[in-house]
Coordinates of C-alpha atoms and ligand atoms in Angstrom, one line a residue:
Chain A
M1316 CA -81.6 69.3 -168.8
K1317 CA -85.3 70.0 -168.6
L1318 CA -86.7 71.3 -165.1
K1319 CA -88.3 68.5 -163.1
V1320 CA -91.1 69.2 -160.8
Y1321 CA -92.1 66.4 -158.4
A1322 CA -95.6 67.0 -157.3
D1323 CA -99.0 65.3 -156.5
R1324 CA -101.9 67.4 -158.0
M1325 CA -104.2 66.7 -154.7
S1326 CA -101.5 69.2 -153.0
Q1327 CA -102.2 72.9 -153.4
P1328 CA -98.7 74.1 -153.5
S1329 CA -98.1 71.6 -156.1
R1330 CA -100.9 72.8 -158.3
A1331 CA -99.8 76.4 -157.9
V1332 CA -96.1 75.4 -159.3
I1333 CA -97.7 73.4 -162.2
I1334 CA -99.8 76.0 -163.2
F1335 CA -97.0 78.6 -162.8
C1336 CA -94.9 76.7 -165.3
K1337 CA -97.6 76.1 -167.7
V1338 CA -99.0 79.6 -168.0
N1339 CA -95.3 81.0 -168.5
G1340 CA -94.2 78.2 -170.9
I1341 CA -91.7 76.8 -168.9
N1342 CA -90.6 73.7 -170.4
F1343 CA -91.0 70.9 -167.5
E1344 CA -91.4 67.3 -166.7
E1345 CA -94.0 66.6 -164.2
I1346 CA -93.0 63.7 -161.9
K1347 CA -95.9 62.3 -159.8
V1348 CA -95.1 61.7 -156.2
D1349 CA -98.2 59.8 -155.2
L1350 CA -99.0 60.9 -151.5
S1351 CA -101.6 58.4 -151.1
K1352 CA -99.2 55.7 -152.0
R1353 CA -96.6 57.4 -149.5
Q1354 CA -94.2 57.8 -152.4
H1355 CA -93.0 60.9 -150.7
L1356 CA -91.4 58.6 -147.9
S1357 CA -89.3 56.8 -150.4
E1358 CA -85.6 56.9 -150.2
E1359 CA -85.6 57.9 -153.8
F1360 CA -87.7 61.0 -153.2
K1361 CA -85.7 61.7 -150.0
E1362 CA -82.7 62.3 -152.1
I1363 CA -84.9 65.1 -153.9
N1364 CA -86.4 66.4 -150.8
P1365 CA -85.1 65.4 -147.3
M1366 CA -88.3 66.9 -145.9
E1367 CA -90.6 64.5 -147.7
K1368 CA -93.0 66.9 -149.1
V1369 CA -94.2 67.9 -152.3
P1370 CA -93.6 70.1 -154.4
A1371 CA -90.0 70.0 -155.1
I1372 CA -87.9 70.8 -158.1
V1373 CA -84.5 69.9 -159.7
D1374 CA -83.2 72.3 -162.1
G1375 CA -79.7 70.9 -163.5
R1376 CA -77.7 70.3 -160.0
F1377 CA -79.8 72.4 -158.1
K1378 CA -82.7 71.0 -155.9
L1379 CA -85.3 73.2 -154.1
F1380 CA -88.5 72.7 -151.9
E1381 CA -91.1 74.8 -150.5
S1382 CA -93.5 76.2 -153.0
H1383 CA -92.9 79.9 -152.4
A1384 CA -89.3 79.5 -152.9
I1385 CA -89.8 77.5 -156.0
L1386 CA -92.2 80.1 -157.4
I1387 CA -89.7 83.0 -156.9
Y1388 CA -86.8 81.0 -158.2
L1389 CA -88.8 80.2 -161.4
A1390 CA -89.7 83.6 -161.9
C1391 CA -86.2 84.8 -161.7
A1392 CA -84.4 81.9 -163.5
F1393 CA -86.6 81.7 -166.5
P1394 CA -86.3 84.9 -168.5
R1395 CA -89.8 84.6 -170.3
V1396 CA -91.8 85.1 -167.1
A1397 CA -93.5 88.5 -167.3
D1398 CA -92.5 90.9 -164.6
H1399 CA -96.1 91.2 -163.0
W1400 CA -95.7 87.6 -161.4
Y1401 CA -92.6 88.8 -159.3
P1402 CA -91.9 92.5 -159.8
A1403 CA -88.4 93.6 -159.9
D1404 CA -89.2 96.6 -158.0
V1405 CA -87.8 96.3 -154.3
S1406 CA -91.1 97.5 -152.8
R1407 CA -93.4 95.7 -154.8
T1408 CA -91.2 92.5 -154.3
A1409 CA -91.5 93.2 -150.5
K1410 CA -95.1 93.3 -150.3
I1411 CA -95.3 90.0 -152.2
H1412 CA -93.1 88.4 -149.8
S1413 CA -95.1 89.9 -146.9
V1414 CA -98.4 88.2 -148.1
L1415 CA -96.5 84.9 -148.7
D1416 CA -95.0 84.9 -145.4
W1417 CA -98.4 85.6 -143.9
H1418 CA -100.0 82.8 -145.9
H1419 CA -98.0 80.0 -144.1
S1420 CA -99.5 80.6 -140.6
N1421 CA -102.9 82.0 -141.4
L1422 CA -104.5 81.0 -144.8
R1423 CA -102.7 77.7 -145.2
Q1424 CA -103.0 76.5 -141.6
G1425 CA -106.6 77.3 -141.5
A1426 CA -107.6 75.9 -144.8
A1427 CA -105.4 72.8 -144.5
S1428 CA -106.7 71.9 -140.9
F1429 CA -110.3 72.6 -141.6
V1430 CA -110.4 70.2 -144.8
F1431 CA -108.4 67.5 -142.9
N1432 CA -110.9 67.7 -139.9
T1433 CA -114.1 67.7 -141.7
V1434 CA -113.4 65.5 -144.8
L1435 CA -110.2 64.1 -145.2
A1436 CA -109.4 62.5 -141.8
P1437 CA -111.9 59.5 -141.9
A1438 CA -110.4 58.6 -145.4
L1439 CA -107.1 58.5 -143.9
G1440 CA -108.1 56.4 -140.9
F1441 CA -108.0 59.4 -138.5
P1442 CA -111.0 60.5 -136.3
L1443 CA -112.7 63.8 -136.9
N1444 CA -111.6 66.2 -134.7
P1445 CA -114.6 68.8 -134.2
Q1446 CA -112.7 71.1 -132.0
A1447 CA -109.7 71.3 -134.3
A1448 CA -112.3 72.0 -137.1
S1449 CA -113.8 74.8 -135.3
Q1450 CA -110.5 76.5 -134.5
A1451 CA -109.5 75.9 -138.1
E1452 CA -112.8 77.6 -139.4
K1453 CA -112.1 80.8 -137.2
L1454 CA -108.6 81.1 -138.4
L1455 CA -109.8 80.3 -142.2
S1456 CA -112.7 82.8 -141.9
S1457 CA -110.5 85.6 -140.4
S1458 CA -107.8 85.1 -142.9
L1459 CA -110.6 85.5 -145.9
S1460 CA -111.6 88.8 -144.3
K1461 CA -108.2 90.1 -144.1
I1462 CA -107.6 89.2 -147.7
E1463 CA -110.7 91.2 -148.4
S1464 CA -110.0 94.1 -146.2
I1465 CA -106.3 94.5 -146.6
W1466 CA -105.2 93.1 -149.9
L1467 CA -108.2 93.4 -152.2
K1468 CA -109.2 96.8 -151.1
G1469 CA -107.4 98.5 -153.9
N1470 CA -108.6 99.3 -157.5
G1471 CA -106.9 96.4 -159.2
R1472 CA -108.6 92.9 -159.5
F1473 CA -105.7 91.1 -157.7
L1474 CA -103.8 91.2 -154.5
L1475 CA -101.9 94.6 -153.5
G1476 CA -103.9 96.5 -156.0
G1477 CA -102.4 94.6 -159.1
F1478 CA -103.9 94.7 -162.4
Q1479 CA -102.2 91.4 -163.3
P1480 CA -101.7 88.4 -161.0
S1481 CA -98.4 88.0 -159.0
I1482 CA -97.2 84.6 -157.5
A1483 CA -99.1 85.4 -154.3
D1484 CA -102.4 85.5 -156.1
L1485 CA -101.6 82.2 -157.7
S1486 CA -100.3 80.5 -154.2
L1487 CA -103.2 81.9 -152.1
V1488 CA -106.0 81.1 -154.6
C1489 CA -104.8 77.5 -155.0
E1490 CA -104.9 77.2 -151.4
I1491 CA -108.5 78.2 -151.2
M1492 CA -109.4 76.0 -154.1
Q1493 CA -109.1 73.1 -151.8
L1494 CA -112.4 74.1 -150.2
E1495 CA -114.0 72.6 -153.3
V1496 CA -113.7 69.1 -151.5
L1497 CA -115.9 70.4 -148.7
D1498 CA -119.6 69.6 -148.6
E1499 CA -122.0 72.3 -149.9
K1500 CA -123.1 73.5 -146.6
D1501 CA -119.5 74.1 -145.3
H1502 CA -118.4 75.3 -148.6
S1503 CA -121.0 78.1 -148.6
R1504 CA -121.1 79.0 -145.1
I1505 CA -117.2 79.8 -145.2
L1506 CA -116.9 81.5 -148.5
G1507 CA -120.4 82.6 -149.1
P1508 CA -119.8 86.1 -147.1
H1509 CA -116.7 86.7 -149.1
K1510 CA -117.8 88.0 -152.5
K1511 CA -114.6 89.9 -153.3
V1512 CA -112.6 86.6 -152.7
Q1513 CA -115.0 84.8 -155.0
Q1514 CA -114.3 87.4 -157.7
W1515 CA -110.8 87.3 -157.1
I1516 CA -110.6 83.6 -157.4
E1517 CA -112.4 83.9 -160.7
D1518 CA -110.2 86.6 -161.7
T1519 CA -107.2 84.4 -161.1
R1520 CA -108.7 81.6 -162.7
N1521 CA -109.6 83.5 -166.0
A1522 CA -105.8 84.9 -166.1
T1523 CA -104.5 81.3 -165.9
R1524 CA -106.9 79.3 -167.9
P1525 CA -107.1 76.7 -169.2
H1526 CA -104.1 75.4 -167.1
F1527 CA -105.9 76.5 -163.8
D1528 CA -109.0 74.2 -164.7
E1529 CA -106.9 71.4 -166.0
V1530 CA -104.9 71.0 -163.1
H1531 CA -107.9 71.5 -160.7
T1532 CA -110.0 68.7 -162.2
I1533 CA -108.4 66.2 -159.9
L1534 CA -110.3 68.1 -156.8
Y1535 CA -113.7 67.3 -158.4
K1536 CA -113.0 63.6 -158.9
A1537 CA -111.5 63.5 -155.2
K1538 CA -114.8 65.1 -154.0
T1539 CA -116.9 62.3 -155.5
K1540 CA -114.7 59.6 -154.3
L1541 CA -114.8 61.3 -150.7
A1542 CA -118.6 61.2 -151.0
V1543 CA -118.8 57.7 -152.1
Q1544 CA -116.4 56.5 -149.2
R1545 CA -118.6 58.5 -146.7
S1546 CA -121.7 56.6 -147.8
V1547 CA -119.8 53.2 -147.8
R1548 CA -118.7 54.2 -144.3
G1549 CA -122.2 54.9 -143.3
N1550 CA -123.6 51.7 -144.8
S1551 CA -120.9 49.4 -143.4
E1552 CA -118.4 48.5 -140.9
T1553 CA -115.5 47.7 -143.0
E1554 CA -113.7 50.9 -142.8
S1555 CA -110.4 49.4 -143.1
S1556 CA -110.7 48.4 -146.4
I1557 CA -111.6 51.7 -147.8
K1558 CA -109.0 52.8 -150.3
K1559 CA -106.9 55.3 -148.8
L1560 CA -106.7 59.0 -150.1
P1561 CA -103.6 61.1 -149.9
S1562 CA -102.4 61.5 -146.5
K1563 CA -102.2 65.2 -146.4
M1564 CA -103.3 67.8 -149.0
Chain B
M1381 CA -86.8 110.2 -143.3
K1382 CA -85.3 107.7 -140.9
L1383 CA -86.5 104.2 -141.0
K1384 CA -88.8 103.2 -138.3
V1385 CA -88.9 99.8 -136.7
Y1386 CA -92.0 99.1 -134.6
A1387 CA -91.0 96.2 -132.3
D1388 CA -91.3 94.7 -128.7
R1389 CA -88.1 93.1 -127.9
M1390 CA -90.0 90.1 -126.1
S1391 CA -90.9 89.2 -129.8
Q1392 CA -88.2 87.1 -131.5
P1393 CA -89.0 88.1 -135.0
S1394 CA -88.8 91.7 -133.6
R1395 CA -85.3 90.9 -132.1
A1396 CA -84.2 89.7 -135.4
V1397 CA -85.0 92.6 -137.2
I1398 CA -83.2 95.1 -134.6
I1399 CA -80.1 93.0 -134.5
F1400 CA -79.9 93.1 -138.3
C1401 CA -80.2 96.9 -138.3
K1402 CA -77.6 97.3 -135.8
V1403 CA -75.3 95.0 -137.2
N1404 CA -75.5 96.6 -140.6
G1405 CA -75.4 100.2 -139.2
I1406 CA -78.9 101.1 -140.5
D1407 CA -80.0 104.2 -139.0
F1408 CA -83.3 103.6 -137.5
E1409 CA -85.8 104.5 -134.8
E1410 CA -87.1 101.8 -132.5
I1411 CA -90.6 102.3 -131.6
K1412 CA -91.9 100.3 -128.9
V1413 CA -95.1 98.5 -129.1
E1414 CA -95.9 97.0 -126.1
L1415 CA -97.6 93.6 -126.3
S1416 CA -98.2 93.2 -122.8
K1417 CA -100.1 96.5 -122.9
R1418 CA -101.8 95.4 -126.0
Q1419 CA -100.5 98.2 -127.9
Q1420 CA -100.4 96.1 -131.1
L1421 CA -104.2 96.3 -131.2
S1422 CA -104.5 100.0 -130.9
A1423 CA -106.2 102.0 -133.7
E1424 CA -102.7 103.9 -134.2
F1425 CA -100.7 100.7 -134.7
K1426 CA -103.3 99.1 -136.8
E1427 CA -102.5 102.0 -139.2
I1428 CA -98.9 100.6 -139.4
N1429 CA -99.8 96.8 -139.4
P1430 CA -103.4 96.0 -140.0
M1431 CA -102.5 92.5 -138.9
G1432 CA -101.8 93.8 -135.3
K1433 CA -98.5 92.0 -135.1
V1434 CA -94.8 93.2 -134.4
P1435 CA -92.4 93.6 -136.1
A1436 CA -93.4 96.1 -138.7
I1437 CA -91.6 99.1 -140.5
V1438 CA -92.2 102.0 -142.2
D1439 CA -89.6 103.4 -144.7
G1440 CA -90.8 106.5 -146.3
R1441 CA -94.0 105.7 -147.8
L1442 CA -93.5 101.8 -147.6
K1443 CA -95.2 100.0 -144.7
L1444 CA -94.3 96.4 -144.2
F1445 CA -94.8 93.6 -141.9
E1446 CA -93.5 90.0 -141.7
S1447 CA -90.0 89.6 -140.3
H1448 CA -88.7 87.6 -143.2
A1449 CA -90.1 90.0 -145.8
I1450 CA -88.6 92.9 -143.9
L1451 CA -85.2 91.5 -143.6
I1452 CA -85.1 90.8 -147.2
Y1453 CA -86.2 94.2 -148.0
L1454 CA -83.8 95.7 -145.9
A1455 CA -80.9 93.9 -147.3
G1456 CA -82.0 95.0 -150.8
A1457 CA -82.6 98.8 -150.0
F1458 CA -79.8 99.5 -147.7
P1459 CA -76.6 99.5 -149.7
G1460 CA -74.2 99.2 -146.8
V1461 CA -75.4 95.3 -146.2
A1462 CA -72.9 92.7 -146.8
D1463 CA -73.9 90.2 -149.6
H1464 CA -73.7 87.2 -147.3
W1465 CA -77.0 88.5 -145.6
Y1466 CA -78.8 87.9 -148.8
P1467 CA -76.6 86.9 -151.6
A1468 CA -77.6 88.3 -155.1
D1469 CA -77.0 84.9 -156.6
V1470 CA -80.3 83.4 -157.5
S1471 CA -79.8 79.8 -156.4
R1472 CA -78.2 80.9 -153.0
R1473 CA -81.3 83.2 -152.5
A1474 CA -83.6 80.4 -153.3
K1475 CA -82.1 78.3 -150.6
I1476 CA -82.5 80.8 -148.1
H1477 CA -86.0 81.4 -149.1
S1478 CA -86.5 77.7 -148.6
V1479 CA -85.2 77.6 -145.1
L1480 CA -87.2 81.0 -144.2
D1481 CA -90.5 79.3 -145.5
W1482 CA -89.8 76.1 -143.8
H1483 CA -89.2 78.0 -140.6
H1484 CA -93.0 79.3 -140.2
S1485 CA -94.6 76.0 -140.0
N1486 CA -92.0 73.9 -138.3
L1487 CA -89.4 75.7 -136.0
R1488 CA -91.6 78.6 -135.3
R1489 CA -94.7 76.8 -134.5
G1490 CA -92.9 74.2 -132.3
A1491 CA -90.9 76.7 -130.4
A1492 CA -93.8 79.3 -129.8
S1493 CA -96.2 76.8 -128.9
F1494 CA -93.7 75.0 -126.5
V1495 CA -92.9 78.0 -124.5
L1496 CA -96.6 79.2 -124.4
N1497 CA -97.7 75.9 -123.0
T1498 CA -95.0 75.3 -120.5
V1499 CA -94.2 78.9 -119.1
L1500 CA -95.9 81.8 -120.6
A1501 CA -99.6 80.7 -120.5
P1502 CA -100.0 81.1 -116.7
A1503 CA -98.7 84.7 -116.9
L1504 CA -101.1 85.6 -119.3
G1505 CA -104.2 84.0 -117.7
L1506 CA -104.3 81.0 -119.8
S1507 CA -104.1 77.5 -118.7
L1508 CA -101.1 75.5 -119.5
N1509 CA -102.2 72.8 -122.1
P1510 CA -99.8 69.8 -121.6
Q1511 CA -101.0 67.9 -124.7
A1512 CA -100.3 70.7 -126.9
A1513 CA -96.9 71.3 -125.2
A1514 CA -96.2 67.5 -126.0
E1515 CA -97.2 68.1 -129.4
A1516 CA -95.0 71.2 -129.7
E1517 CA -92.1 69.4 -128.3
K1518 CA -92.1 66.8 -131.0
L1519 CA -92.5 69.4 -133.7
L1520 CA -89.4 71.5 -132.2
S1521 CA -87.1 68.6 -131.7
T1522 CA -88.0 67.3 -135.1
S1523 CA -87.0 70.7 -136.4
L1524 CA -83.9 71.1 -134.6
S1525 CA -82.7 67.6 -136.0
I1526 CA -83.6 68.8 -139.5
I1527 CA -81.5 71.8 -139.0
E1528 CA -78.7 69.9 -137.9
S1529 CA -78.8 67.1 -140.4
I1530 CA -80.0 69.3 -143.5
W1531 CA -78.8 72.6 -143.2
L1532 CA -75.7 72.3 -140.9
K1533 CA -74.2 69.5 -142.6
G1534 CA -71.8 71.4 -144.7
N1535 CA -68.3 72.8 -144.0
G1536 CA -69.5 76.2 -143.0
R1537 CA -70.4 77.2 -139.6
F1538 CA -73.8 78.5 -140.7
L1539 CA -76.7 77.2 -142.6
L1540 CA -76.5 76.1 -145.9
G1541 CA -72.7 75.5 -145.6
G1542 CA -72.3 79.2 -145.4
F1543 CA -69.1 80.9 -144.0
Q1544 CA -70.8 83.9 -142.9
P1545 CA -74.3 84.2 -141.6
S1546 CA -77.4 84.9 -143.7
I1547 CA -80.7 86.4 -142.5
A1548 CA -81.9 82.8 -142.3
D1549 CA -79.2 82.2 -139.6
L1550 CA -80.4 85.4 -137.6
S1551 CA -84.2 84.5 -137.8
L1552 CA -83.8 80.9 -136.8
V1553 CA -81.4 81.6 -134.0
C1554 CA -83.7 84.2 -132.4
E1555 CA -86.6 81.9 -132.6
I1556 CA -84.5 79.3 -130.8
M1557 CA -83.3 82.0 -128.2
Q1558 CA -86.8 82.1 -126.8
L1559 CA -85.9 78.7 -125.2
E1560 CA -84.0 80.7 -122.7
L1561 CA -87.3 81.1 -120.9
L1562 CA -87.7 77.5 -120.0
S1563 CA -86.9 75.6 -116.9
E1564 CA -83.3 74.3 -116.9
E1565 CA -84.8 70.7 -117.3
D1566 CA -87.1 71.3 -120.3
R1567 CA -84.3 73.4 -122.0
S1568 CA -81.5 70.9 -121.7
R1569 CA -83.7 67.9 -122.6
I1570 CA -84.6 69.8 -125.9
L1571 CA -81.2 71.4 -126.8
G1572 CA -78.9 69.1 -125.1
P1573 CA -78.8 66.6 -127.9
H1574 CA -78.3 69.1 -130.5
K1575 CA -74.4 70.0 -130.1
K1576 CA -74.4 71.2 -133.7
V1577 CA -77.4 73.6 -133.2
Q1578 CA -75.6 74.9 -130.0
Q1579 CA -72.4 75.6 -131.8
W1580 CA -74.3 77.5 -134.5
I1581 CA -76.2 79.7 -132.0
Q1582 CA -72.7 80.4 -130.5
D1583 CA -71.4 81.2 -133.9
T1584 CA -74.3 83.5 -135.0
R1585 CA -74.1 85.4 -131.6
N1586 CA -70.4 85.9 -132.1
A1587 CA -70.9 87.2 -135.6
T1588 CA -73.6 89.7 -134.4
R1589 CA -72.1 90.6 -130.9
P1590 CA -72.6 93.1 -129.0
H1591 CA -76.0 93.7 -130.5
F1592 CA -77.3 90.1 -130.2
D1593 CA -76.5 90.1 -126.4
E1594 CA -78.0 93.5 -126.0
A1595 CA -81.3 92.6 -127.8
H1596 CA -81.5 89.4 -125.7
N1597 CA -81.0 91.0 -122.4
I1598 CA -84.8 91.2 -122.1
L1599 CA -85.2 87.4 -122.0
H1600 CA -83.2 87.0 -118.9
K1601 CA -85.1 89.7 -117.0
V1602 CA -88.3 88.0 -118.0
K1603 CA -87.1 84.6 -117.0
T1604 CA -86.6 86.1 -113.5
K1605 CA -90.0 87.8 -113.5
L1606 CA -91.7 84.5 -114.5
A1607 CA -89.9 82.7 -111.7
V1608 CA -91.2 85.1 -109.2
Q1609 CA -94.6 85.1 -110.5
L1610 CA -94.6 81.2 -110.2
S1611 CA -93.6 81.4 -106.6
V1612 CA -96.2 84.1 -105.9
R1613 CA -98.8 82.0 -107.3
A1614 CA -97.8 79.1 -105.2
N1615 CA -98.0 81.1 -102.1
S1616 CA -101.3 82.8 -102.4
E1617 CA -104.6 82.2 -104.1
M1618 CA -104.9 85.8 -105.3
E1619 CA -104.0 84.9 -108.8
S1620 CA -106.1 87.2 -110.5
S1621 CA -104.7 90.1 -108.9
I1622 CA -101.3 89.1 -110.2
K1623 CA -100.0 92.1 -112.2
R1624 CA -99.6 90.9 -115.8
V1625 CA -96.2 91.5 -116.7
L1626 CA -95.8 89.5 -119.9
P1627 CA -96.8 90.2 -123.5
S1628 CA -99.9 88.3 -125.0
K1629 CA -98.1 86.3 -127.4
M1630 CA -94.3 86.0 -128.1
Ligands
GSH1272 N1 -95.0 75.1 -147.2 C1 -94.8 73.9 -148.2 C2 -95.9 72.8 -147.7 C3 -95.5 71.5 -148.4 C4 -96.4 70.5 -147.9 O1 -97.0 70.6 -146.6 N2 -96.9 69.6 -148.7 C5 -97.8 68.5 -148.3 C6 -98.7 68.3 -149.5 S1 -99.8 69.8 -149.7 C7 -97.2 67.2 -148.3 O2 -96.2 66.9 -149.0 N3 -97.4 66.4 -147.4 C8 -96.9 65.0 -147.3 C9 -96.6 64.8 -145.7 O3 -96.5 65.8 -144.9 O4 -96.2 63.8 -145.3 C10 -94.8 74.3 -149.5 O5 -95.5 75.4 -149.8 O6 -94.3 73.7 -150.5
GSH1273 N1 -94.7 85.7 -138.8 C1 -94.5 86.8 -138.3 C2 -94.9 86.8 -137.0 C3 -95.4 87.7 -136.2 C4 -96.0 87.7 -134.7 O1 -96.5 86.5 -134.6 N2 -95.8 88.6 -133.7 C5 -96.1 88.5 -132.5 C6 -94.9 88.4 -131.6 S1 -93.6 87.4 -131.7 C7 -97.2 89.3 -132.3 O2 -97.1 90.5 -132.5 N3 -98.3 88.9 -131.5 C8 -99.3 89.8 -130.8 C9 -100.7 89.3 -131.0 O3 -100.7 88.1 -131.8 O4 -101.6 89.8 -130.6 C10 -93.1 87.6 -138.3 O5 -92.2 86.7 -138.6 O6 -93.0 88.9 -138.2

């Protein structure tokens, strides 16, 4: 039975898993779980992932959630995946785990909370929280600095001095890509100072094209929608009638 | 060269790594990085872990931080470690990764923030934030419910239906153990409803004794210290002169 990937492309860990499958020629069926329609809360999806989050996979009888765990599983279970994505060497694997563990409470927390509190919240019927946004910006900026000074300091173009991307590159770059929905000013204030990060995003994109671009097109559409919503909100009081965007990225 | 473990036993991921080494007979040197003295921010320790956090290890030329990554590495690199800690089977491994990934943004965030905002903050010169505490309690309680209903629902005594503990049991139980610092009232409100979690803590403790108890001794000492501080603060206005006794962040 074909691998099933439950995902919403508005979600960055979902994008990472989809890109990984495509780049590695893993045959899979993409099953859309539309967060904006709250499909992740359905009884049906709870059978797949009781945590009600995307992404999740089903491989035969095996169900799994958490994108890092999924990427590692796919790299091990599908023999065609090249070693550089998740090297067999114990020390190199360990370093990749370290980056991925760090990701959870740093880059992800900063990026997701900043985007939520600067652009997504109103679209979801929440008020913007400038204090939360400024805290998130601090965490996000210091995370980007750390990526540059610690993991991109080697000779290679990828994290940990790699000459080819690993699952950590893909996961972290997909996280950063959500900043595309920010307005120009926020985007350049945050990413502008980090030239190495910018180059690394480009390199990861090049290493995974055309799938990388194809899977990210949704972000540009969402950005336009968000801008329209903002101006509608500016011009009228009928907030409640605005069509809802996904609950959380 | 012997494995070096940089740790502060006030830190729950540090305790998990120390207990793991001891239970598995891994020969190591414990190097104390005292968070209350801000030693984690020293130039010397930054050479070991540029993130300025404990735990971290040095094994020969390899330097590594993040406790989950450390536990996985140790299980793979030291041949004496029994398979149940980190099974070789790809699917069982994947399930353990999934629990550990979930831990970061759920149980850990809830527990650490709740403890900070109900007992630790004043000792650190921070003010208690009741709103943050309330939010953290929600996340913590949901996390405990999820552990019960999803990962402890099998036949086994351990997570994912295991009959013996894995690194996920050790890591999550050490996280929950910090609730020992709470007042009796808070602790029993939060843990009381979760009988299965309580049993699982006991089972994990039994499977890793005496090292489990030895590594957790510090919590009981700190609890007493905190109580003394609280009464000192209540009795005098000289708050600023109170000697700091606690690590910056658990
Ligand atoms: N750590 C998880 C994060 C999963 C997650 O937070 N997914 C979000 C979308 S990016 C979600 O499904 N949110 C729905 C909700 O929280 O209700 C992973 O990497 O898979
Ligand atoms: N996710 C990390 C957490 C490490 C961590 O937050 N360590 C704390 C102690 S529990 C620390 O060193 N805090 C010092 C600081 O933040 O300055 C792990 O599991 O190792």
